[in-house]
Structure formats: C-alpha cells, structure tokens
Amino acid sequence: MNNDIDQMVNWFRVKSSQQMQELDADELSRAKVSQLLYYVQGICVVVYGINAFTDDLVAGERGVMIPAVERQYAGETGIVGYISAEDQADYDYLASIQQFQAILECVWQTFGHLSAIDLMEMVQYEQPWAETLPGEPISTELMEDYFKDKVIAKIKTDN
C-alpha cells in the first residue's frame, strides 16, 4: 500500500469534516490523527503484511508522533480547516482501494469517537509505545506482534 502520509491525513480530515457538519463533532487534531495512523499502520502490517506508509511512528512524550505530520501542521491544533478539491481527491482515491478503505473505516469506526487524549492514554499502555525509548521509531515487528495478539482481537469483539 505505502500510500503517501498526506493522503491518509487528508482522508481523516475529510472524514472529520463530514462528521463536524453532521454531528457538530470536534475538529480532528494533529495528535489524534497521529494516533489513528498508528492503528492504521499496525492493522495493515498484520492484515496485509506491508506498511500502510513509510513514515516513522515515533514514541513521543505522550503518544505516537509522526514527524511529517508535525511539520505539516506545526503550531495548529485543529487540522481540518478548508477541504480543497485536492484533499477530497485524496479521500476519493483511498476510498477507491477497497482493502485500504476497509482499514481506514475500521480505525475511524473503532477509535474515531475517542479524543486525542483518550487515544494517547490508550497508546501509552500498549506494548509498542511502552517498550520504545522516547524519540525513537516504534518497531514494525513490535507493532505486528502486539496488534496480532491484542488489537485485532479487540476490534473483532467490538465490531
């Protein structure tokens, strides 16, 4: 899959925008999208045996941090803003890849209703983050083992 991280962020931005219009929901934040992408990566590695994206997931002080997302949205908390035609095209493109759309929707349905703080607290109790030194990339192998045993099973029981 190895889709561009910006396309995936835009997928979540569009999804958040839709939810904001329909349900008066909170705007997607930089911290929340990073945690959601952590789950996308872990599930993709387990289900398809490949990374969803090539960017590193870094063990931040309070959760997962993605340097590219931090750079793109530096100084911003809410990241939805204006949805351009290009943002919508990224959403549509990823939605057209059935297997990938299934993972994105699964993550959004399972974790999208949680706040950034709730997600960061969850991640802090999970083995991949807890066993990674702050500032270091979280190992794909560690994520694969953990997601196979814990996260996929949780999603199956929740859905």
Backbone as ProteinMPNN parsed JSONL, in Angstrom:
{"seq_chain_A": "MNNDIDQMVNWFRVKSSQQMQELDADELSRAKVSQLLYYVQGICVVVYGINAFTDDLVAGERGVMIPAVERQYAGETGIVGYISAEDQADYDYLASIQQFQAILECVWQTFGHLSAIDLMEMVQYEQPWAETLPGEPISTELMEDYFKDKVIAKIKTDN", "coords_chain_A": {"N_chain_A": [[0.835, -1.189, 0.0], [1.648, 1.46, 1.038], [0.912, 4.232, 0.866], [0.984, 7.769, 0.453], [1.613, 9.737, 3.288], [0.37, 12.198, 3.569], [-1.936, 11.892, 2.016], [-3.364, 10.08, 3.548], [-3.742, 11.518, 5.916], [-5.344, 13.508, 4.853], [-7.566, 11.942, 4.19], [-8.582, 11.36, 6.748], [-9.046, 14.002, 7.566], [-11.106, 14.825, 5.79], [-13.065, 12.99, 6.54], [-13.444, 13.768, 9.203], [-14.368, 16.387, 8.761], [-16.834, 15.853, 7.52], [-18.128, 14.616, 9.667], [-18.142, 16.716, 11.493], [-19.931, 18.452, 10.269], [-22.28, 16.93, 10.192], [-22.739, 16.022, 12.834], [-21.946, 17.98, 14.587], [-19.414, 17.584, 15.648], [-16.185, 17.489, 17.331], [-13.248, 19.073, 15.976], [-10.771, 17.356, 14.082], [-7.585, 16.712, 15.411], [-4.008, 17.321, 15.306], [-2.621, 15.606, 17.045], [-4.522, 13.572, 17.437], [-4.883, 12.492, 14.845], [-2.393, 11.373, 14.432], [-2.337, 9.274, 16.293], [-4.438, 7.737, 15.305], [-3.353, 7.009, 12.83], [-1.312, 5.374, 13.695], [-2.763, 3.119, 14.479], [-3.815, 2.42, 11.971], [-1.444, 1.726, 10.636], [-0.497, -0.473, 12.193], [-2.6, -2.35, 11.925], [-2.647, -2.717, 9.156], [-0.13, -3.874, 8.736], [-0.462, -6.321, 10.042], [-2.736, -7.46, 8.748], [-2.2, -7.312, 5.948], [0.518, -7.622, 5.7], [2.249, -5.594, 5.005], [3.539, -2.217, 5.191], [1.398, 0.566, 5.706], [2.225, 3.078, 5.184], [5.354, 4.803, 4.719], [6.51, 6.525, 6.518], [8.035, 7.138, 9.702], [6.749, 6.05, 12.838], [6.952, 7.592, 15.804], [7.905, 7.268, 19.185], [6.52, 9.489, 21.08], [6.418, 11.996, 23.676], [3.915, 11.771, 24.963], [2.488, 9.998, 23.441], [2.033, 8.595, 20.159], [3.989, 10.06, 17.624], [4.266, 11.592, 14.481], [6.711, 12.656, 12.51], [6.439, 13.947, 9.929], [3.767, 14.774, 9.923], [3.787, 16.453, 12.104], [5.475, 18.477, 11.129], [4.011, 19.402, 8.894], [1.673, 20.439, 10.078], [2.505, 22.207, 12.038], [2.197, 24.106, 14.96], [-0.556, 24.16, 14.815], [-3.628, 23.107, 16.199], [-6.304, 22.082, 15.67], [-6.861, 20.494, 12.583], [-8.488, 20.304, 10.358], [-9.737, 22.464, 8.873], [-10.116, 24.179, 5.747], [-11.412, 22.162, 3.216], [-9.983, 21.232, 0.345], [-10.29, 20.719, -3.251], [-8.239, 19.011, -3.952], [-7.707, 17.75, -1.497], [-10.112, 16.371, -1.179], [-9.905, 14.734, -3.417], [-7.767, 13.095, -2.641], [-9.03, 11.708, -0.55], [-11.07, 10.407, -2.012], [-9.496, 8.832, -3.711], [-8.181, 7.048, -1.905], [-10.445, 5.867, -0.846], [-11.218, 4.405, -3.003], [-9.639, 2.2, -3.051], [-10.281, -0.796, -2.119], [-9.38, -2.626, -0.019], [-7.796, -0.969, 1.517], [-9.524, 1.097, 2.172], [-11.225, -0.323, 3.818], [-9.62, -0.731, 6.096], [-9.107, 1.933, 6.919], [-11.739, 2.825, 7.44], [-12.443, 0.991, 9.449], [-10.648, 1.717, 11.504], [-11.502, 4.366, 11.922], [-14.191, 3.935, 12.711], [-13.801, 2.397, 15.011], [-12.02, 3.842, 16.676], [-12.312, 6.556, 16.162], [-14.205, 8.089, 17.539], [-13.065, 8.654, 19.939], [-11.246, 10.956, 22.022], [-8.238, 12.882, 21.396], [-6.649, 12.803, 23.669], [-7.688, 10.566, 25.031], [-6.97, 8.572, 23.178], [-4.165, 8.833, 23.192], [-3.632, 8.089, 25.821], [-4.46, 5.418, 25.705], [-2.578, 4.376, 23.876], [-0.243, 4.705, 25.353], [-0.384, 2.647, 27.178], [0.037, 0.489, 25.653], [2.119, -2.089, 24.398], [3.967, -1.583, 22.106], [4.512, 1.258, 22.168], [5.205, 1.604, 24.874], [7.519, 0.085, 25.124], [9.386, 1.371, 23.63], [12.002, 3.661, 23.372], [11.744, 7.119, 24.262], [11.427, 9.373, 21.552], [12.408, 7.639, 19.683], [11.906, 5.57, 16.74], [9.028, 3.48, 16.52], [9.149, 0.046, 16.422], [8.291, -1.904, 13.621], [8.064, -4.667, 13.779], [7.567, -5.081, 16.498], [5.116, -3.804, 16.665], [3.617, -5.436, 14.949], [3.543, -7.947, 16.286], [2.212, -7.212, 18.667], [-0.221, -6.055, 17.71], [-1.331, -8.227, 16.386], [-1.89, -9.987, 18.482], [-3.376, -8.452, 20.344], [-4.807, -6.005, 19.437], [-6.235, -6.572, 17.018], [-7.876, -8.64, 17.914], [-9.391, -7.236, 19.813], [-10.768, -5.417, 18.187], [-12.306, -7.184, 16.681], [-14.023, -8.18, 18.655], [-15.319, -5.864, 19.421], [-16.678, -5.028, 17.153]], "CA_chain_A": [[0.0, 0.0, 0.0], [2.621, 2.549, 1.097], [0.352, 5.484, 0.398], [1.557, 8.981, 0.989], [1.046, 10.087, 4.602], [-0.522, 13.346, 3.386], [-3.223, 11.397, 1.528], [-4.083, 9.47, 4.665], [-4.18, 12.61, 6.791], [-6.489, 14.134, 4.177], [-8.723, 11.048, 4.34], [-9.134, 11.605, 8.083], [-9.547, 15.38, 7.594], [-12.404, 14.833, 5.117], [-13.988, 12.234, 7.4], [-13.736, 14.644, 10.344], [-15.192, 17.481, 8.259], [-18.182, 15.312, 7.351], [-18.7, 14.401, 10.993], [-18.363, 18.038, 12.087], [-21.138, 19.01, 9.655], [-23.442, 16.105, 10.509], [-22.951, 15.784, 14.261], [-21.327, 19.048, 15.366], [-18.317, 16.916, 16.359], [-14.939, 18.241, 17.474], [-12.339, 19.037, 14.837], [-9.624, 16.457, 14.15], [-6.347, 17.377, 15.82], [-2.727, 16.734, 14.89], [-2.33, 14.484, 17.944], [-5.469, 12.484, 17.206], [-4.626, 11.817, 13.571], [-1.169, 10.56, 14.585], [-2.7, 8.034, 16.994], [-5.235, 6.946, 14.362], [-2.442, 6.441, 11.831], [-0.615, 4.278, 14.387], [-3.635, 1.952, 14.365], [-3.846, 2.047, 10.558], [-0.186, 1.041, 10.318], [-0.458, -1.774, 12.861], [-3.586, -3.256, 11.328], [-2.199, -3.016, 7.793], [1.004, -4.801, 8.834], [-0.973, -7.643, 10.414], [-3.688, -7.988, 7.779], [-1.647, -7.424, 4.596], [1.954, -7.887, 5.74], [3.01, -4.451, 4.489], [3.275, -0.931, 5.831], [0.441, 1.448, 5.037], [3.013, 4.247, 4.79], [6.771, 4.612, 5.033], [6.939, 7.44, 7.576], [8.217, 6.547, 11.031], [5.921, 6.342, 14.005], [7.934, 7.853, 16.839], [7.381, 7.305, 20.552], [6.56, 10.849, 21.602], [6.326, 12.119, 25.139], [2.616, 11.321, 25.472], [1.829, 9.127, 22.478], [2.735, 8.445, 18.891], [4.218, 11.28, 16.879], [4.728, 11.36, 13.119], [7.416, 13.897, 12.179], [5.889, 14.62, 8.745], [2.514, 15.415, 10.331], [4.189, 17.563, 12.977], [5.991, 19.566, 10.275], [2.925, 19.921, 8.057], [0.662, 21.146, 10.866], [3.192, 22.844, 13.172], [1.5, 25.235, 15.561], [-2.01, 24.025, 14.686], [-4.247, 22.025, 16.95], [-7.283, 21.555, 14.729], [-6.209, 20.412, 11.268], [-9.432, 20.093, 9.266], [-9.736, 23.674, 8.064], [-10.796, 24.153, 4.457], [-11.174, 20.945, 2.436], [-9.817, 21.601, -1.062], [-10.581, 19.664, -4.234], [-7.127, 18.055, -3.857], [-7.945, 16.967, -0.278], [-11.221, 15.469, -1.497], [-9.384, 13.752, -4.374], [-7.009, 12.125, -1.835], [-10.04, 10.895, 0.129], [-11.715, 9.56, -3.021], [-8.515, 7.851, -4.179], [-8.012, 5.995, -0.898], [-11.731, 5.162, -0.739], [-11.363, 3.516, -4.16], [-8.822, 0.997, -2.821], [-11.195, -1.495, -1.215], [-8.733, -3.152, 1.176], [-7.314, 0.143, 2.333], [-10.723, 1.76, 2.67], [-11.728, -1.142, 4.932], [-8.801, -0.455, 7.281], [-9.372, 3.313, 7.351], [-13.09, 2.86, 8.041], [-12.386, 0.23, 10.697], [-9.974, 2.555, 12.511], [-12.37, 5.506, 12.226], [-15.349, 3.455, 13.462], [-13.38, 1.851, 16.304], [-11.279, 4.789, 17.511], [-12.556, 7.947, 15.779], [-15.039, 8.81, 18.507], [-12.254, 8.959, 21.116], [-10.475, 12.199, 21.956], [-6.786, 12.709, 21.249], [-6.119, 12.427, 24.989], [-8.064, 9.162, 25.264], [-6.144, 7.733, 22.307], [-2.779, 8.852, 23.678], [-3.59, 7.264, 27.04], [-4.513, 4.012, 25.281], [-1.293, 4.04, 23.257], [0.775, 4.643, 26.408], [-0.478, 1.348, 27.846], [0.284, -0.57, 24.683], [3.498, -2.56, 24.356], [4.895, -0.935, 21.168], [4.919, 2.572, 22.666], [5.829, 1.459, 26.195], [8.835, -0.542, 25.014], [10.225, 2.175, 22.74], [12.583, 4.831, 24.021], [11.206, 8.381, 23.74], [12.137, 9.939, 20.414], [12.834, 6.578, 18.771], [10.829, 4.967, 15.946], [8.407, 2.261, 17.038], [9.487, -1.055, 15.52], [7.187, -2.569, 12.921], [7.957, -6.03, 14.301], [6.903, -4.968, 17.8], [3.714, -3.488, 16.385], [2.967, -6.605, 14.35], [3.272, -8.923, 17.346], [1.204, -6.677, 19.587], [-1.502, -5.902, 17.03], [-1.854, -9.561, 16.09], [-2.403, -10.596, 19.709], [-4.248, -7.616, 21.178], [-5.672, -5.014, 18.799], [-7.164, -7.226, 16.083], [-8.855, -9.358, 18.736], [-10.282, -6.234, 20.409], [-11.632, -4.891, 17.122], [-13.266, -8.238, 16.343], [-15.048, -8.274, 19.7], [-16.077, -4.607, 19.473], [-17.493, -4.81, 15.945]], "C_chain_A": [[0.877, 1.249, 0.0], [2.11, 3.856, 0.509], [1.007, 6.658, 1.112], [0.837, 9.366, 2.29], [0.074, 11.26, 4.47], [-1.899, 12.908, 2.89], [-4.032, 10.807, 2.671], [-4.572, 10.526, 5.651], [-5.394, 13.293, 6.163], [-7.732, 13.258, 4.251], [-9.388, 11.309, 5.692], [-9.672, 13.025, 8.215], [-10.934, 15.458, 6.968], [-13.439, 14.119, 5.979], [-14.408, 13.083, 8.602], [-14.634, 15.803, 9.922], [-16.646, 17.037, 8.088], [-18.874, 15.156, 8.702], [-18.996, 15.735, 11.694], [-19.654, 18.652, 11.554], [-22.395, 18.258, 10.087], [-23.771, 16.069, 11.997], [-22.435, 16.898, 15.163], [-20.199, 18.482, 16.233], [-17.108, 17.843, 16.451], [-14.073, 18.065, 16.239], [-11.178, 18.084, 15.105], [-8.37, 17.251, 14.509], [-5.125, 16.63, 15.287], [-2.412, 15.507, 15.746], [-3.251, 13.295, 17.666], [-5.172, 11.749, 15.909], [-3.372, 10.953, 13.654], [-1.47, 9.241, 15.281], [-3.516, 7.14, 16.063], [-4.352, 6.283, 13.306], [-1.591, 5.312, 12.414], [-1.456, 2.996, 14.264], [-3.759, 1.491, 12.913], [-2.603, 1.232, 10.212], [-0.16, -0.37, 10.923], [-1.405, -2.786, 12.239], [-3.144, -3.661, 9.929], [-1.054, -4.031, 7.804], [0.507, -6.209, 9.149], [-1.829, -8.245, 9.298], [-3.052, -8.245, 6.416], [-0.147, -7.687, 4.56], [2.817, -6.781, 5.163], [2.663, -3.194, 5.279], [2.259, -0.144, 5.019], [1.158, 2.676, 4.5], [4.436, 4.046, 5.275], [7.275, 5.524, 6.146], [7.059, 6.702, 8.904], [7.12, 6.978, 11.988], [6.905, 6.452, 15.164], [7.243, 7.863, 18.195], [7.584, 8.719, 21.086], [6.395, 10.83, 23.111], [5.028, 11.544, 25.687], [1.877, 10.379, 24.536], [2.669, 9.024, 21.228], [2.829, 9.805, 18.211], [4.72, 10.883, 15.494], [5.386, 12.658, 12.658], [6.834, 14.648, 10.983], [4.594, 15.359, 9.078], [2.821, 16.617, 11.228], [4.684, 18.753, 12.154], [4.861, 20.23, 9.488], [1.965, 20.81, 8.846], [1.254, 21.809, 12.113], [2.392, 24.052, 13.654], [-0.012, 25.163, 15.478], [-2.493, 22.889, 15.58], [-5.268, 21.348, 16.048], [-6.709, 21.594, 13.323], [-7.193, 20.235, 10.108], [-9.438, 21.301, 8.342], [-10.575, 23.54, 6.813], [-10.42, 22.867, 3.725], [-11.16, 21.335, 0.957], [-10.225, 20.439, -1.962], [-9.487, 18.6, -4.186], [-7.28, 17.157, -2.618], [-9.035, 15.932, -0.528], [-10.771, 14.385, -2.47], [-8.55, 12.69, -3.653], [-7.964, 11.169, -1.141], [-10.657, 9.896, -0.865], [-10.768, 8.468, -3.518], [-8.369, 6.71, -3.17], [-9.296, 5.197, -0.711], [-11.925, 4.184, -1.888], [-10.535, 2.237, -4.032], [-9.531, 0.206, -1.72], [-10.533, -1.963, 0.08], [-8.286, -2.031, 2.112], [-8.478, 0.902, 2.952], [-11.275, 0.997, 3.878], [-10.936, -0.866, 6.213], [-9.077, 0.947, 7.804], [-10.732, 3.421, 8.035], [-13.121, 2.13, 9.378], [-11.758, 1.073, 11.809], [-10.87, 3.728, 12.899], [-13.564, 5.06, 13.076], [-14.974, 2.996, 14.873], [-12.799, 2.919, 17.226], [-11.608, 6.259, 17.25], [-13.376, 8.747, 16.755], [-14.259, 9.207, 19.765], [-11.511, 10.279, 20.924], [-8.995, 11.882, 21.766], [-6.186, 12.246, 22.575], [-6.453, 10.978, 25.307], [-7.185, 8.22, 24.444], [-4.698, 7.685, 22.789], [-2.643, 8.018, 24.947], [-3.652, 5.787, 26.698], [-3.165, 3.565, 24.758], [-0.215, 3.87, 24.319], [0.761, 3.311, 27.156], [-0.174, 0.184, 26.915], [1.776, -0.833, 24.548], [4.401, -1.823, 23.359], [5.399, 0.422, 21.654], [5.711, 2.422, 23.963], [7.246, 0.896, 26.125], [9.786, 0.204, 24.073], [10.73, 3.391, 23.494], [11.989, 6.101, 23.421], [12.085, 8.939, 22.619], [12.599, 8.925, 19.389], [11.641, 6.058, 17.961], [10.318, 3.686, 16.602], [8.626, 1.162, 15.997], [8.23, -1.693, 14.929], [6.976, -3.976, 13.459], [7.234, -6.042, 15.651], [5.419, -4.671, 17.608], [2.982, -4.716, 15.854], [2.603, -7.631, 15.421], [2.149, -8.458, 18.259], [-0.168, -6.609, 18.917], [-2.145, -7.247, 16.735], [-2.539, -10.145, 17.326], [-3.472, -9.774, 20.419], [-5.254, -6.771, 20.397], [-6.686, -5.662, 17.868], [-8.245, -7.972, 16.857], [-9.868, -8.397, 19.355], [-11.262, -5.704, 19.38], [-12.705, -5.927, 16.76], [-14.38, -8.336, 17.381], [-15.895, -7.027, 19.784], [-17.016, -4.434, 18.298], [-18.384, -5.962, 15.652]], "O_chain_A": [[0.842, 2.019, -0.959], [2.811, 4.509, -0.264], [1.511, 6.533, 2.228], [-0.39, 9.321, 2.371], [-0.932, 11.314, 5.177], [-2.914, 13.48, 3.289], [-5.243, 11.012, 2.753], [-5.689, 10.436, 6.16], [-6.357, 13.618, 6.857], [-8.843, 13.777, 4.363], [-10.607, 11.461, 5.772], [-10.664, 13.237, 8.912], [-11.838, 16.076, 7.53], [-14.563, 14.597, 6.128], [-15.582, 13.112, 8.971], [-15.562, 16.163, 10.648], [-17.572, 17.756, 8.464], [-20.041, 15.512, 8.864], [-19.992, 15.855, 12.407], [-20.389, 19.3, 12.3], [-23.442, 18.863, 10.319], [-24.941, 16.083, 12.379], [-22.484, 16.769, 16.386], [-20.049, 18.852, 17.397], [-17.021, 18.846, 15.743], [-14.148, 17.05, 15.547], [-10.667, 18.015, 16.223], [-8.132, 18.331, 13.969], [-5.206, 15.472, 14.879], [-1.982, 14.48, 15.22], [-2.807, 12.147, 17.661], [-5.204, 10.519, 15.872], [-3.3, 9.907, 13.008], [-0.924, 8.203, 14.907], [-3.314, 5.926, 16.031], [-4.579, 5.132, 12.934], [-1.197, 4.397, 11.692], [-0.924, 1.923, 13.98], [-3.805, 0.288, 12.653], [-2.695, 0.182, 9.576], [0.162, -1.34, 10.237], [-1.044, -3.948, 12.05], [-3.256, -4.83, 9.559], [-1.018, -4.94, 6.975], [1.004, -7.183, 8.582], [-1.659, -9.412, 8.947], [-3.321, -9.27, 5.79], [0.404, -7.951, 3.491], [3.99, -7.002, 4.862], [1.629, -3.122, 5.944], [2.266, -0.187, 3.789], [0.754, 3.249, 3.488], [4.692, 3.212, 6.144], [8.37, 5.308, 6.664], [6.301, 5.777, 9.196], [6.635, 8.109, 11.95], [7.616, 5.494, 15.466], [6.142, 8.394, 18.342], [8.686, 9.092, 21.491], [6.252, 9.774, 23.727], [5.022, 10.907, 26.74], [0.74, 10.001, 24.819], [3.863, 9.326, 21.234], [1.884, 10.593, 18.221], [5.507, 9.946, 15.357], [4.698, 13.654, 12.438], [6.744, 15.875, 11.021], [4.355, 16.453, 8.567], [2.185, 17.666, 11.115], [4.351, 19.9, 12.451], [4.767, 21.456, 9.425], [1.497, 21.826, 8.331], [0.569, 21.952, 13.126], [1.972, 24.899, 12.866], [-0.694, 26.032, 16.023], [-1.845, 21.849, 15.695], [-5.117, 20.177, 15.701], [-6.136, 22.603, 12.91], [-6.76, 20.033, 8.974], [-9.17, 21.168, 7.148], [-11.612, 22.876, 6.81], [-9.241, 22.526, 3.627], [-12.185, 21.716, 0.392], [-10.472, 19.327, -1.496], [-9.772, 17.415, -4.36], [-7.016, 15.957, -2.68], [-8.906, 14.77, -0.142], [-11.206, 13.239, -2.362], [-8.613, 11.513, -4.007], [-7.741, 9.958, -1.137], [-10.749, 8.701, -0.586], [-11.177, 7.325, -3.721], [-8.428, 5.538, -3.543], [-9.252, 3.995, -0.45], [-12.704, 3.238, -1.772], [-10.709, 1.3, -4.812], [-9.391, 0.511, -0.536], [-11.066, -1.725, 1.164], [-8.389, -2.139, 3.334], [-8.423, 1.302, 4.116], [-11.736, 1.605, 4.843], [-11.518, -0.776, 7.294], [-9.261, 1.133, 9.007], [-10.852, 4.041, 9.092], [-13.75, 2.593, 10.329], [-12.281, 1.132, 12.922], [-10.985, 4.05, 14.082], [-13.913, 5.726, 14.05], [-15.742, 3.186, 15.816], [-13.058, 2.902, 18.429], [-11.222, 7.122, 18.039], [-13.259, 9.971, 16.799], [-14.742, 10.008, 20.566], [-11.19, 10.665, 19.8], [-8.563, 10.745, 21.956], [-5.307, 11.384, 22.59], [-5.6, 10.238, 25.797], [-6.713, 7.201, 24.947], [-4.077, 6.622, 22.795], [-1.647, 7.318, 25.127], [-2.971, 4.98, 27.329], [-2.66, 2.51, 25.14], [0.636, 2.988, 24.203], [1.782, 2.896, 27.705], [-0.133, -0.969, 27.343], [2.588, 0.091, 24.581], [5.518, -1.461, 23.729], [6.593, 0.704, 21.56], [6.762, 3.041, 24.13], [8.078, 1.202, 26.978], [10.869, -0.291, 23.762], [9.963, 4.069, 24.177], [11.753, 6.165, 22.215], [13.311, 8.973, 22.724], [13.123, 9.296, 18.339], [10.504, 6.096, 18.43], [11.091, 2.912, 17.167], [8.315, 1.347, 14.82], [7.257, -1.976, 15.628], [5.838, -4.43, 13.582], [6.396, -6.905, 15.909], [4.571, -5.224, 18.308], [1.857, -5.0, 16.266], [1.476, -8.125, 15.452], [1.243, -9.225, 18.583], [-1.164, -7.053, 19.489], [-3.364, -7.39, 16.824], [-3.622, -10.722, 17.234], [-4.38, -10.337, 21.031], [-6.45, -6.829, 20.683], [-7.872, -5.337, 17.923], [-9.415, -7.93, 16.478], [-11.06, -8.7, 19.417], [-12.45, -5.557, 19.665], [-13.868, -5.58, 16.559], [-15.542, -8.55, 17.034], [-17.061, -7.096, 20.171], [-18.043, -3.767, 18.42], [-19.129, -5.931, 14.672]]}, "name": "protein", "num_of_chains": 1, "seq": "MNNDIDQMVNWFRVKSSQQMQELDADELSRAKVSQLLYYVQGICVVVYGINAFTDDLVAGERGVMIPAVERQYAGETGIVGYISAEDQADYDYLASIQQFQAILECVWQTFGHLSAIDLMEMVQYEQPWAETLPGEPISTELMEDYFKDKVIAKIKTDN"}
